[in-house]
PDB file of C-alpha atoms in Angstrom:
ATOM      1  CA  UNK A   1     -14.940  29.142 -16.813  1.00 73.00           C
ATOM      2  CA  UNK A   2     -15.203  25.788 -17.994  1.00 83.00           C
ATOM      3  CA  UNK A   3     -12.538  23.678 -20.187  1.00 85.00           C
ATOM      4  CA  UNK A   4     -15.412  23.471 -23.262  1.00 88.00           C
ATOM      5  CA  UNK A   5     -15.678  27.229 -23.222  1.00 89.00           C
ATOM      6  CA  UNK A   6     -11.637  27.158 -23.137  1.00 90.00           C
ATOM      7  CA  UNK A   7     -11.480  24.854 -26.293  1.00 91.00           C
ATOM      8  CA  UNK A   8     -13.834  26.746 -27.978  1.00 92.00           C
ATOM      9  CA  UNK A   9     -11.880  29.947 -27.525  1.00 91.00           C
ATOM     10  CA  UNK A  10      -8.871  28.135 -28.610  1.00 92.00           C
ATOM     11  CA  UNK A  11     -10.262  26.461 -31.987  1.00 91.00           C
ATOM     12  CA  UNK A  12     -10.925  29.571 -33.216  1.00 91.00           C
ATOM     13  CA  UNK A  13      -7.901  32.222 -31.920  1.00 91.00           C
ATOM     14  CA  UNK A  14      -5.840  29.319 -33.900  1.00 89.00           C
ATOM     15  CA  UNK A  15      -8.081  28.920 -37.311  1.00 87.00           C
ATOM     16  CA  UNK A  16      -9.151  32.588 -37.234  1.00 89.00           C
ATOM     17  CA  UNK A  17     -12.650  31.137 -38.224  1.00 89.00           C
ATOM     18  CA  UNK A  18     -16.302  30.243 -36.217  1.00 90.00           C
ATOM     19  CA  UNK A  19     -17.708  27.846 -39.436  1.00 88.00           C
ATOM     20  CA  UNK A  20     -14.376  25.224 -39.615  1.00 90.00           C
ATOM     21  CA  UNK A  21     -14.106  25.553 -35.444  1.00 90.00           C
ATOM     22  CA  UNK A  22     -17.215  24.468 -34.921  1.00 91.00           C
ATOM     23  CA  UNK A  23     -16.859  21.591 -37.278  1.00 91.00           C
ATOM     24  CA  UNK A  24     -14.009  20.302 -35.423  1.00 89.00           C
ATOM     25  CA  UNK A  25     -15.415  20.720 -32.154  1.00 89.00           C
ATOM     26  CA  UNK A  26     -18.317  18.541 -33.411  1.00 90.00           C
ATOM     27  CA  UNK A  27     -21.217  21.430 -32.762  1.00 91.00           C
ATOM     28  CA  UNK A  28     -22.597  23.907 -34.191  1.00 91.00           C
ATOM     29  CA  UNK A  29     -21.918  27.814 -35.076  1.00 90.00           C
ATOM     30  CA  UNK A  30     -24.790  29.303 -33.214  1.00 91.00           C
ATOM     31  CA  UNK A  31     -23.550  27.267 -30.156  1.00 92.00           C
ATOM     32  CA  UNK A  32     -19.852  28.088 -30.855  1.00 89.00           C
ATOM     33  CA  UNK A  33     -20.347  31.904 -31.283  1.00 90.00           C
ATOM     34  CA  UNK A  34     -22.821  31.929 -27.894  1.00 91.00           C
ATOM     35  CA  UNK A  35     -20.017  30.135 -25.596  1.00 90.00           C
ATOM     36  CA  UNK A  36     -17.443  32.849 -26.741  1.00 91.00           C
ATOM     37  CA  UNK A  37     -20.112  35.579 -26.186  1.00 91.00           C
ATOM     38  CA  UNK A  38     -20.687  34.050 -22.508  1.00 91.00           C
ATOM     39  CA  UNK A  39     -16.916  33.918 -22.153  1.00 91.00           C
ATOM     40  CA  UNK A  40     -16.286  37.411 -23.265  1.00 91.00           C
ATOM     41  CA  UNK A  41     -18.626  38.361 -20.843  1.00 91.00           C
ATOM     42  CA  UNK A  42     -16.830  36.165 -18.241  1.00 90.00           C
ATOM     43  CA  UNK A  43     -13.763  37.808 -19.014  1.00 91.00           C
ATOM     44  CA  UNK A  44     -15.315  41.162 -19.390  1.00 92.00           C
ATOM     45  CA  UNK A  45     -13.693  42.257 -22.656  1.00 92.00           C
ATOM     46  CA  UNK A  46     -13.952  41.440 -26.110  1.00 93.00           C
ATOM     47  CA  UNK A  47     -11.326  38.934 -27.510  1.00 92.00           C
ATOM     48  CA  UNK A  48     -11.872  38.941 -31.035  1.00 91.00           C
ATOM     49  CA  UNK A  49     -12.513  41.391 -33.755  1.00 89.00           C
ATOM     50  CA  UNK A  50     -15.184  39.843 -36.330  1.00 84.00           C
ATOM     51  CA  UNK A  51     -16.564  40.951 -39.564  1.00 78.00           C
ATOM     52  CA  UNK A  52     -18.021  38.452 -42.418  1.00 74.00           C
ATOM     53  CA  UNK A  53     -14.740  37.969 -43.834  1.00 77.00           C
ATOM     54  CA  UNK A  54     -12.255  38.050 -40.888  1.00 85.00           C
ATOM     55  CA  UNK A  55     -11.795  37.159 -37.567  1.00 89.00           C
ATOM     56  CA  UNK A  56      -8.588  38.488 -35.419  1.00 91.00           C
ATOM     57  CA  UNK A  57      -7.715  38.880 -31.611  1.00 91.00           C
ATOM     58  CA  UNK A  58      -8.155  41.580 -30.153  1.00 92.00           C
ATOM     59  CA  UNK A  59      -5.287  42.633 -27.580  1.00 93.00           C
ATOM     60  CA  UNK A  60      -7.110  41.197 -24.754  1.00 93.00           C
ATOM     61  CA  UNK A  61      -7.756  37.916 -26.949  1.00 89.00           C
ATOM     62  CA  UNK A  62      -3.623  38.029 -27.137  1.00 91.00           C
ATOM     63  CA  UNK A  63      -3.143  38.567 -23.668  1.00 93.00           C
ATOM     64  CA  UNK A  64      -5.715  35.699 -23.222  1.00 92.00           C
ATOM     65  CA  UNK A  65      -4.426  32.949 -25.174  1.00 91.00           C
ATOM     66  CA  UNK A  66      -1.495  31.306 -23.673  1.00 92.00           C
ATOM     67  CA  UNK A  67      -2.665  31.554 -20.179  1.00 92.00           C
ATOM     68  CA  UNK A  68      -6.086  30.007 -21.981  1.00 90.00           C
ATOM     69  CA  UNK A  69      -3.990  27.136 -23.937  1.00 89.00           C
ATOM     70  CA  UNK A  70      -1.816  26.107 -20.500  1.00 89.00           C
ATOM     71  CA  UNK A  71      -5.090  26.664 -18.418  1.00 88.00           C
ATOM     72  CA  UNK A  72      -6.682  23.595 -20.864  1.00 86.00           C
ATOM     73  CA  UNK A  73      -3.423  21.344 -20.953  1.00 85.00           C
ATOM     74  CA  UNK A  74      -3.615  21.509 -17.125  1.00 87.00           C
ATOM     75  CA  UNK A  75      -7.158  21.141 -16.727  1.00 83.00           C
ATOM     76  CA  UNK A  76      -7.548  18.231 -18.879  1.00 79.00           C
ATOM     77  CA  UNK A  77      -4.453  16.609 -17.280  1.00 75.00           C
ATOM     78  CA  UNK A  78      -5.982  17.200 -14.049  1.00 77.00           C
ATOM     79  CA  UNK A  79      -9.167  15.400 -15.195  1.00 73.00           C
ATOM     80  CA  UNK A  80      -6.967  12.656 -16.374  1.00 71.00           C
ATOM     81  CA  UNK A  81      -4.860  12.145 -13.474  1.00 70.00           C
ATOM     82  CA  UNK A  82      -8.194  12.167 -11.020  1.00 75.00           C
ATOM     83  CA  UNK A  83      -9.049   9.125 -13.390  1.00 73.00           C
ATOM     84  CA  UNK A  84      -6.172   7.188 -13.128  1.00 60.00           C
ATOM     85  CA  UNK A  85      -6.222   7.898  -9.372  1.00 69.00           C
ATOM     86  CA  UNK A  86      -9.521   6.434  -9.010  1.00 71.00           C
ATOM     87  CA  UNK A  87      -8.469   3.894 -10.984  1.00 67.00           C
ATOM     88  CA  UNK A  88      -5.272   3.198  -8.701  1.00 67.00           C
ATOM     89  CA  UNK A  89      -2.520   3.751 -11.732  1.00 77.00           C
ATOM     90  CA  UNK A  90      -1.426   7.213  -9.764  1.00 81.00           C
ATOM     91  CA  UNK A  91      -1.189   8.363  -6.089  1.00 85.00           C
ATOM     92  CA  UNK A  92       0.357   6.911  -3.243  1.00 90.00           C
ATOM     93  CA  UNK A  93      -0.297   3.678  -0.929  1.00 94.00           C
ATOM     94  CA  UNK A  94       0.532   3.884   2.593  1.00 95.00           C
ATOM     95  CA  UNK A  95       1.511   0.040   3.843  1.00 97.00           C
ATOM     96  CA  UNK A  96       2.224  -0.915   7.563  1.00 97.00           C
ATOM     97  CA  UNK A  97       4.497  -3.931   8.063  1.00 96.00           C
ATOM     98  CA  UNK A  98       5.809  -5.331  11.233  1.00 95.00           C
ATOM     99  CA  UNK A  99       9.458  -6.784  10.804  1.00 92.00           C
ATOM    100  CA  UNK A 100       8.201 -10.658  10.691  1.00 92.00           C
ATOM    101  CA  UNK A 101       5.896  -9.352   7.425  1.00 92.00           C
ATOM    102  CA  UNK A 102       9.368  -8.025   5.866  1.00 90.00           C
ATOM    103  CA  UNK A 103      11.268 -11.152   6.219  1.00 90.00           C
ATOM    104  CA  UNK A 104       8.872 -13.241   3.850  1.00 86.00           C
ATOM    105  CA  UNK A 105       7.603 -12.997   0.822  1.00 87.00           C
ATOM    106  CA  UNK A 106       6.404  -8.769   1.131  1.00 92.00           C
ATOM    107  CA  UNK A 107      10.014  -6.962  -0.410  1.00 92.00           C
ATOM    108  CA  UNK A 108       9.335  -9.216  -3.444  1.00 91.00           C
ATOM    109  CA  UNK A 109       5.552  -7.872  -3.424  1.00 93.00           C
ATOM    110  CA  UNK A 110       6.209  -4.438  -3.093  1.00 94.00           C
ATOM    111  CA  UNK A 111       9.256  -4.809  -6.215  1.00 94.00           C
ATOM    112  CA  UNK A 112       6.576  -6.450  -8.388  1.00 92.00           C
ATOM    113  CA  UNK A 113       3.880  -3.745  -7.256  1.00 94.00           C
ATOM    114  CA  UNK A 114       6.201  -0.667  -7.821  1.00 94.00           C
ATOM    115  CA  UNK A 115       7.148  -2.181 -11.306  1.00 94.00           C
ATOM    116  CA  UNK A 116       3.641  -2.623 -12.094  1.00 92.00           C
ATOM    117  CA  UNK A 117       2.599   0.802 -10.890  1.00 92.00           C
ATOM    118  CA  UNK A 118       5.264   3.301 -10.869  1.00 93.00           C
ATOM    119  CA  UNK A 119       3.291   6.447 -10.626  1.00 89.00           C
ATOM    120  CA  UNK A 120       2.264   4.627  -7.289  1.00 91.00           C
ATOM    121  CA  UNK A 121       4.368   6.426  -4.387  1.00 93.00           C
ATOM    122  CA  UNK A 122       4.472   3.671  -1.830  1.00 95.00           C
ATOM    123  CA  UNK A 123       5.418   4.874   1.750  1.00 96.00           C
ATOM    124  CA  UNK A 124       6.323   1.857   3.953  1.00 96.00           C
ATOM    125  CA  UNK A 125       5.801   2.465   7.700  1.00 96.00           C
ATOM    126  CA  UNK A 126       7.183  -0.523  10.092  1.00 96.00           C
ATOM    127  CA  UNK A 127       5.600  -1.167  13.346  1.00 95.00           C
ATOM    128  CA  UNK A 128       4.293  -3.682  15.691  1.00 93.00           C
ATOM    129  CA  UNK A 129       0.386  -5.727  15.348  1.00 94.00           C
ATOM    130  CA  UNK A 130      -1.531  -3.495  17.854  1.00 94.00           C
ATOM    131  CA  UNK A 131       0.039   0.133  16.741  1.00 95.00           C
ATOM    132  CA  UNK A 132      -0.833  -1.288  12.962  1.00 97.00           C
ATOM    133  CA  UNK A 133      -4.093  -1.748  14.071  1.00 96.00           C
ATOM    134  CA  UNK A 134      -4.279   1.291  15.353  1.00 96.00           C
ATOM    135  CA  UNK A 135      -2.824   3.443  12.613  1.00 96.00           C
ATOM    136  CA  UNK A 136      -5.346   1.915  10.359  1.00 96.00           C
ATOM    137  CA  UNK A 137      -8.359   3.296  12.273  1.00 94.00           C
ATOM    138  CA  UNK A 138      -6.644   6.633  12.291  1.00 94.00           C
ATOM    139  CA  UNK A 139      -5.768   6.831   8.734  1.00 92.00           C
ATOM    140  CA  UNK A 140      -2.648   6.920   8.978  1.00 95.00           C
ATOM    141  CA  UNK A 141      -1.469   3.703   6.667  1.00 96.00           C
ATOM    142  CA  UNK A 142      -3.886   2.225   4.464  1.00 94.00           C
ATOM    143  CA  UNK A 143      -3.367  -1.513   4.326  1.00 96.00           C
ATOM    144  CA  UNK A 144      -1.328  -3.058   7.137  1.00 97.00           C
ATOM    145  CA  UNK A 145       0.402  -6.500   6.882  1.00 96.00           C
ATOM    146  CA  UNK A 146       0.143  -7.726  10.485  1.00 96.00           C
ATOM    147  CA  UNK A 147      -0.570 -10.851  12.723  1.00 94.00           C
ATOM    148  CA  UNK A 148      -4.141 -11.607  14.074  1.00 94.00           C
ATOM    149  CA  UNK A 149      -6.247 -12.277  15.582  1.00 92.00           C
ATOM    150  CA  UNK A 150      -6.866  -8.548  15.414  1.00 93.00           C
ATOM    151  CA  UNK A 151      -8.567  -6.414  17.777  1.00 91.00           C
ATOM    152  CA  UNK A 152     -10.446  -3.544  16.145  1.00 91.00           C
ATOM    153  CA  UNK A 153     -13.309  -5.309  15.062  1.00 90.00           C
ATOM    154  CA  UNK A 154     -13.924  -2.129  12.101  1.00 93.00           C
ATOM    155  CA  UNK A 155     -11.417  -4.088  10.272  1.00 95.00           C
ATOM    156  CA  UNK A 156     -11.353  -6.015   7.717  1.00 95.00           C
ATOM    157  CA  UNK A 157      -8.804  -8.679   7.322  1.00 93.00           C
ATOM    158  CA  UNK A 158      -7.211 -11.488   4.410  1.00 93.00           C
ATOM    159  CA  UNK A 159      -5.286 -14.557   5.479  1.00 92.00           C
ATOM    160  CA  UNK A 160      -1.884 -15.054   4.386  1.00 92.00           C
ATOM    161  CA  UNK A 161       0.161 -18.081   4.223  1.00 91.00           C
ATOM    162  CA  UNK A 162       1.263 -17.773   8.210  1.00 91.00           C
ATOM    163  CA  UNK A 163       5.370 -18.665   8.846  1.00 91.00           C
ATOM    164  CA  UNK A 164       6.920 -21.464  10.409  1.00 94.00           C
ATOM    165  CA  UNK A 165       9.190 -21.123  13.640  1.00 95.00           C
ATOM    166  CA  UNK A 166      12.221 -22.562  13.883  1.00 95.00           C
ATOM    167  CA  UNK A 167      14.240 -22.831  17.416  1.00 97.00           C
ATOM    168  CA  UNK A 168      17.314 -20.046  17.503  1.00 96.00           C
ATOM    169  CA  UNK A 169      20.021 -21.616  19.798  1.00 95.00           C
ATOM    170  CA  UNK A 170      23.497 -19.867  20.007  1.00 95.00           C
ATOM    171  CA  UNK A 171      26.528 -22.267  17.496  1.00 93.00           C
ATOM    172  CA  UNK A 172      28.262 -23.622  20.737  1.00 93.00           C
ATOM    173  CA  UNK A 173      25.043 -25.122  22.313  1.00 95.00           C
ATOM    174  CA  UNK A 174      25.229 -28.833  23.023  1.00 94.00           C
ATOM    175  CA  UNK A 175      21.850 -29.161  20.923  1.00 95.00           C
ATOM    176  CA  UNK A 176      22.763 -27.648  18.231  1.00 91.00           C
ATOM    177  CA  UNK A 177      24.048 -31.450  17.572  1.00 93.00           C
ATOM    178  CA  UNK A 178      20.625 -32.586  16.516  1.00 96.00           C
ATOM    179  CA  UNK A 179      18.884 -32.159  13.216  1.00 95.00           C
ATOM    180  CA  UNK A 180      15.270 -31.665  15.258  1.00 96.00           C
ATOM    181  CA  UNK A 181      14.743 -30.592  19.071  1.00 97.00           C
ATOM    182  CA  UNK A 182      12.256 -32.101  21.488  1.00 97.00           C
ATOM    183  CA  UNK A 183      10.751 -29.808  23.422  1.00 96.00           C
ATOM    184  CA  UNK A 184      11.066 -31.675  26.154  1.00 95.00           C
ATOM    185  CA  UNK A 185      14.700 -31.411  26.201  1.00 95.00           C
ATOM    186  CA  UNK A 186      14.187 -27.112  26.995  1.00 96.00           C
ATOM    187  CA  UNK A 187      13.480 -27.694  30.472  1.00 92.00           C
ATOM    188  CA  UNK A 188      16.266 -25.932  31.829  1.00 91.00           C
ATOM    189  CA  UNK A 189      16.625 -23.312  28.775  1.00 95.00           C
ATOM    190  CA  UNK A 190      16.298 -19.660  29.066  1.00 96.00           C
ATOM    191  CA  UNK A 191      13.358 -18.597  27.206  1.00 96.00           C
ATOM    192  CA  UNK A 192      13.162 -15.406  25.308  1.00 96.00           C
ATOM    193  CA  UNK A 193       9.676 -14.629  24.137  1.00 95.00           C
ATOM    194  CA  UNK A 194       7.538 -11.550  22.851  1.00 93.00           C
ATOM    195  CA  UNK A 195       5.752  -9.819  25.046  1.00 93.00           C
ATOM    196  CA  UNK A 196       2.282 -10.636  25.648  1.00 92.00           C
ATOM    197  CA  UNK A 197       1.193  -7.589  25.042  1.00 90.00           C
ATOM    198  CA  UNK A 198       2.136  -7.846  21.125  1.00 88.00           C
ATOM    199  CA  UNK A 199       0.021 -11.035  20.818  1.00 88.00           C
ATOM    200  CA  UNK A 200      -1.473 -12.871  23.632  1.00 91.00           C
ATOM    201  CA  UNK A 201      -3.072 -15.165  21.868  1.00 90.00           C
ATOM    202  CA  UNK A 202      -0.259 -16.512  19.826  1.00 91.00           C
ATOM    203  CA  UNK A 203       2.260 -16.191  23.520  1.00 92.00           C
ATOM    204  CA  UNK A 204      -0.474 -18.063  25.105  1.00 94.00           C
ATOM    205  CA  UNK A 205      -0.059 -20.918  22.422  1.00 93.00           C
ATOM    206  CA  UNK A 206       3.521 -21.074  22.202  1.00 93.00           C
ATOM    207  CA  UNK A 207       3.290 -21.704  25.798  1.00 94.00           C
ATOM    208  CA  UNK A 208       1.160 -24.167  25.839  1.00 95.00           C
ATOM    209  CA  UNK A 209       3.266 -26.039  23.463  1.00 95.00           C
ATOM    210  CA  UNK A 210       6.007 -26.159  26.224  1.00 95.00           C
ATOM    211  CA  UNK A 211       3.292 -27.179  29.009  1.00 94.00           C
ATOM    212  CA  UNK A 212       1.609 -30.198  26.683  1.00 95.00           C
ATOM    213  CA  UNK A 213       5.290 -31.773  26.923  1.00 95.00           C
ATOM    214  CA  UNK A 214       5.812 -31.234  30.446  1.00 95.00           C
ATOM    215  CA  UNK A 215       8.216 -28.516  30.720  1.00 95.00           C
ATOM    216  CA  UNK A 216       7.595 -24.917  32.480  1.00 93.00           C
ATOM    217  CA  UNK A 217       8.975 -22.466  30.621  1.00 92.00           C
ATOM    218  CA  UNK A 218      11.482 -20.325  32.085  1.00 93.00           C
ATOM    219  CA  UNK A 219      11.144 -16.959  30.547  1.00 95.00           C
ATOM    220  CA  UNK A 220      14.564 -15.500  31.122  1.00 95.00           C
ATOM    221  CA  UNK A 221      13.626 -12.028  29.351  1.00 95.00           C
ATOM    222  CA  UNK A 222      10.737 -10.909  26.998  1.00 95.00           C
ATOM    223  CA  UNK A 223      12.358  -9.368  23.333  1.00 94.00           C
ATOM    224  CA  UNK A 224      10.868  -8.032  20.442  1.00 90.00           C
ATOM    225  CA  UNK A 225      11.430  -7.680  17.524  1.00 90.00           C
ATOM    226  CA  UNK A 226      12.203 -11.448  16.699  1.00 91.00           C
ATOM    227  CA  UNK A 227      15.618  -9.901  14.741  1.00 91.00           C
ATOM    228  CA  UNK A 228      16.740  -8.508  18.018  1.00 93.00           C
ATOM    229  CA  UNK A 229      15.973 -11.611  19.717  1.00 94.00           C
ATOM    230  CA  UNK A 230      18.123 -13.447  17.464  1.00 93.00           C
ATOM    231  CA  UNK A 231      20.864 -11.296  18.752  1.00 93.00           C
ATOM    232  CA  UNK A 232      20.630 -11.800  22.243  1.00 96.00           C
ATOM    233  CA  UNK A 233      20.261 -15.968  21.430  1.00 96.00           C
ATOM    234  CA  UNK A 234      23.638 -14.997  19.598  1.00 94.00           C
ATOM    235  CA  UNK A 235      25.235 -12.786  22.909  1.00 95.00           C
ATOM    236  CA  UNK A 236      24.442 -16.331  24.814  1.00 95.00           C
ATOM    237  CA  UNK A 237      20.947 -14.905  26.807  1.00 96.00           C
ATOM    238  CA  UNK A 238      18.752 -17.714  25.888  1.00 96.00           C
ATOM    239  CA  UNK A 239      17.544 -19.428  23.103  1.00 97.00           C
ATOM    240  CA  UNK A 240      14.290 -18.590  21.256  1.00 96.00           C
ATOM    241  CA  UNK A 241      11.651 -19.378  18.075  1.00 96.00           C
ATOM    242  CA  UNK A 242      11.570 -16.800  15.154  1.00 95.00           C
ATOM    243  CA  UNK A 243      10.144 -17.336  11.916  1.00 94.00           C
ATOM    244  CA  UNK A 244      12.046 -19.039   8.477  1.00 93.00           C
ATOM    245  CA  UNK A 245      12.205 -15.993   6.959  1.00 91.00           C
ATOM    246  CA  UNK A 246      13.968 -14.755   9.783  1.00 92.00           C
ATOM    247  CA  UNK A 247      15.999 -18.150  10.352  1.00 93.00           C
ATOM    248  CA  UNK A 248      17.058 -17.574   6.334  1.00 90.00           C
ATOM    249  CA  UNK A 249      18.544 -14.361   6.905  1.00 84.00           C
ATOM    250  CA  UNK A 250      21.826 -16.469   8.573  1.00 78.00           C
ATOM    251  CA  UNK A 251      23.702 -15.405  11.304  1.00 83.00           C
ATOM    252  CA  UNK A 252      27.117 -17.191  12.006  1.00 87.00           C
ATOM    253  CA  UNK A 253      26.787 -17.688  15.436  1.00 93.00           C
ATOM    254  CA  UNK A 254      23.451 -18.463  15.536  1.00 95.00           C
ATOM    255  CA  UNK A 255      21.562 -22.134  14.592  1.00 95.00           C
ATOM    256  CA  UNK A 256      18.014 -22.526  13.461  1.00 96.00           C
ATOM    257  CA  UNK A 257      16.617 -25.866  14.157  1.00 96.00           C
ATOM    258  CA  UNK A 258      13.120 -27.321  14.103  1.00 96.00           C
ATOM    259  CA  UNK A 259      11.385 -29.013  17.099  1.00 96.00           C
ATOM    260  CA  UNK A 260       8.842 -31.607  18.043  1.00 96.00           C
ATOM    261  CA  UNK A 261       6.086 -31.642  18.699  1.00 96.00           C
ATOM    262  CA  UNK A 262       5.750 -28.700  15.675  1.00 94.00           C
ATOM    263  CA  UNK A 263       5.166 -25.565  16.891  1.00 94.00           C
ATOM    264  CA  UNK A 264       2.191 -23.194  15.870  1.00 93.00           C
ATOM    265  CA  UNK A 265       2.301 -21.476  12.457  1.00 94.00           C
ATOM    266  CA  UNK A 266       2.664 -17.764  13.328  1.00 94.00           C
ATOM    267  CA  UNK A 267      -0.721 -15.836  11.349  1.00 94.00           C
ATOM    268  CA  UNK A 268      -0.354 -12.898   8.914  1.00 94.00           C
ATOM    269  CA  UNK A 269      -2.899 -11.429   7.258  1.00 94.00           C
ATOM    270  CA  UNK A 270      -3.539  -8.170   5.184  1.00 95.00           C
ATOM    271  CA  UNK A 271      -6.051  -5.696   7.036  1.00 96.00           C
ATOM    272  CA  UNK A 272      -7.455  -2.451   6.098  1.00 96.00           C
ATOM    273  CA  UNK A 273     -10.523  -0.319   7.388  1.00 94.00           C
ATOM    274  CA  UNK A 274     -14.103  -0.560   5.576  1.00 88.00           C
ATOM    275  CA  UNK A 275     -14.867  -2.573   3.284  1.00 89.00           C
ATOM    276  CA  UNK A 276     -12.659  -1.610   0.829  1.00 87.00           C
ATOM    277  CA  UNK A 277      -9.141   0.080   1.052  1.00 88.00           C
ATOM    278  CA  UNK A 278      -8.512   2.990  -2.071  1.00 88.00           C
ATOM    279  CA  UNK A 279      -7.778   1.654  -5.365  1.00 89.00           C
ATOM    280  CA  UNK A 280      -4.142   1.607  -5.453  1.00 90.00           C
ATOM    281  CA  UNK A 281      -4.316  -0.590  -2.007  1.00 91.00           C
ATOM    282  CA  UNK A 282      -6.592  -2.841  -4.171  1.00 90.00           C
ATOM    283  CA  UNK A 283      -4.093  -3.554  -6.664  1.00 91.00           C
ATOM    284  CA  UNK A 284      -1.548  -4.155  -4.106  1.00 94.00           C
ATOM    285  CA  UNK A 285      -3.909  -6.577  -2.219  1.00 91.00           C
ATOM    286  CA  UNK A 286      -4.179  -8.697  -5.521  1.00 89.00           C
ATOM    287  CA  UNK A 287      -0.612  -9.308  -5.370  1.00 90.00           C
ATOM    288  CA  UNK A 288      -0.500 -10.266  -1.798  1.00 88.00           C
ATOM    289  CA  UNK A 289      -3.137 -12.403  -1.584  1.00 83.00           C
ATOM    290  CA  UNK A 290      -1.190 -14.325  -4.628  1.00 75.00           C
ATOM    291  CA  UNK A 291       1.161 -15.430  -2.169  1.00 61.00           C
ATOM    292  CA  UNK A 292      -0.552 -18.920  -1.505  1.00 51.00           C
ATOM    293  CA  UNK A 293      -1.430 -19.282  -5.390  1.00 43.00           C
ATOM    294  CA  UNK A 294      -4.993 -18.593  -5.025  1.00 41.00           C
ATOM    295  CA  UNK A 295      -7.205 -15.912  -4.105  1.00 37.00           C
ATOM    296  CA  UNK A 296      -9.982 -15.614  -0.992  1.00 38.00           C
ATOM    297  CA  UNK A 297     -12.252 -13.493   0.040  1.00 36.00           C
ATOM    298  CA  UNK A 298     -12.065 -11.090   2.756  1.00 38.00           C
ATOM    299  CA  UNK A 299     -12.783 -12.215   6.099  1.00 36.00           C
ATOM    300  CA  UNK A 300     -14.333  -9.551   9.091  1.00 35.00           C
ATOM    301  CA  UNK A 301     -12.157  -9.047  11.518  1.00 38.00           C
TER     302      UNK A 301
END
């Protein structure tokens, strides 16, 4: 039973006439009258009572109609809203963010989003790079806001302005005097870092910042994520880097200073799986990738 056959039905159990339905139904009356004869026969019952001069419902033609009216509101609204989904203007969008993500610029990207698209459900779903990554292939999230270099090469990833790290060194600390720290000068610090695990490849550069100045780092306990490690810097464990956005956030007894020589940016990027993520996750990734100004093109992963 198709939605035509429905509106046919309709145009004329509300005129009570085949000529001036099928001239607003744009056909003609030979076509109209066979569609109701196919959909009495679908039914299995006569639904109107027709002469030359009159045409009436018959009591299964009243039992019909409503059910027939709400059956073409719904179907066409069904149509419509399989439209807009395609189109991204309905459904949901499933984003993964790891904390770092959520201290930049991503709450005020998923306000503006929301606003833009409010029959948009957005489910937010925090977690570290590699589970991310992994929740992607599985189809679990559909865009994930993470830090590469990633490792599921069936990705495909967009840079994002990477953050800055500042050094977190509890109030009372004697260098919390000076406006920039030498790295030099953390010879004897405790070092809390991320574990490896999360990101070699960033842990591996950090690092190596310490060991171009001639200091071995002496990693007093690995901490993640940077938030908690700002509390233990805080509870007098060590001191530590997180990110600006981080650094922004203010703690009292905590002081966020830069240091020389500058250390790496830490990477973000926006990563989904295929080429493509749904539509909804498209309009999302056009606001994201406005956070440097511009717009780029999607790099492999």
């Amino acid at each position: 039973m198709d939605t035509r056959s429905l509106a046919c039905f309709l145009a004329v159990a509300e005129g009570r006439h085949f000529r001036k339905a099928a001239l607003a139904l744009h056909m003609t009356q030979p076509t109209l009258s066979q569609r109701i004869r196919v959909l009495e026969d679908e039914v299995g019952t006569p639904l109107f009572l027709r002469d030359r001069r009159h045409v009436a419902l018959t009591a299964a033609g009243e039992a019909f109609l409503e059910p027939a009216r709400a059956a073409l509101v719904n179907a066409r609204l069904a149509i419509r809203r399989a439209r807009e989904a395609e189109s991204g203007t309905v459904g949901r969008l499933r984003l993964g963010f790891t904390v770092i993500a959520f201290y930049g610029r991503l709450p005020a990207v998923v306000r503006e989003f929301r606003a833009a698209y409010p029959e948009v459900a957005v489910e937010l779903v925090e977690r570290n790079s590699p589970a991310l990554e992994a929740a992607l292939v599985a189809d679990e999230i559909d865009i994930g806001v993470l830090h590469p270099p990633l490792e599921r090469r069936e990705l495909t990833r967009h840079a994002l302005p990477g953050e800055r790290l500042m050094l977190a060194l509890p109030a009372s600390h004697p260098l919390a005097a000076l406006a920039e720290i030498p790295i030099a000068q953390l010879s004897d610090e405790a070092l809390l870092v991320a574990p490896r695990s999360i990101g070699p490849v960033f842990h591996d550069r950090l690092l190596a910042l310490f060991e171009g100045q001639g200091v071995t780092p002496r990693i007093a306990q690995e901490v993640t994520p940077m938030t908690t490690l700002a509390g233990l810097v805080a509870a007098g464990v060590g001191i530590g880097f997180v990110t600006e956005g981080i650094a922004r956030s203010g703690r009292s007894d905590v002081l966020f200073r830069p240091v020389t020589p500058e250390p790496p940016v830490l990477p973000l990027a926006a990563a989904w799986l295929g080429p493509r993520p749904n539509a909804a996750g498209q309009h999302f990734l056009e606001m994201i990738m406005g956070w440097d100004g511009k717009r780029g093109s999607a790099l492999s992963g």
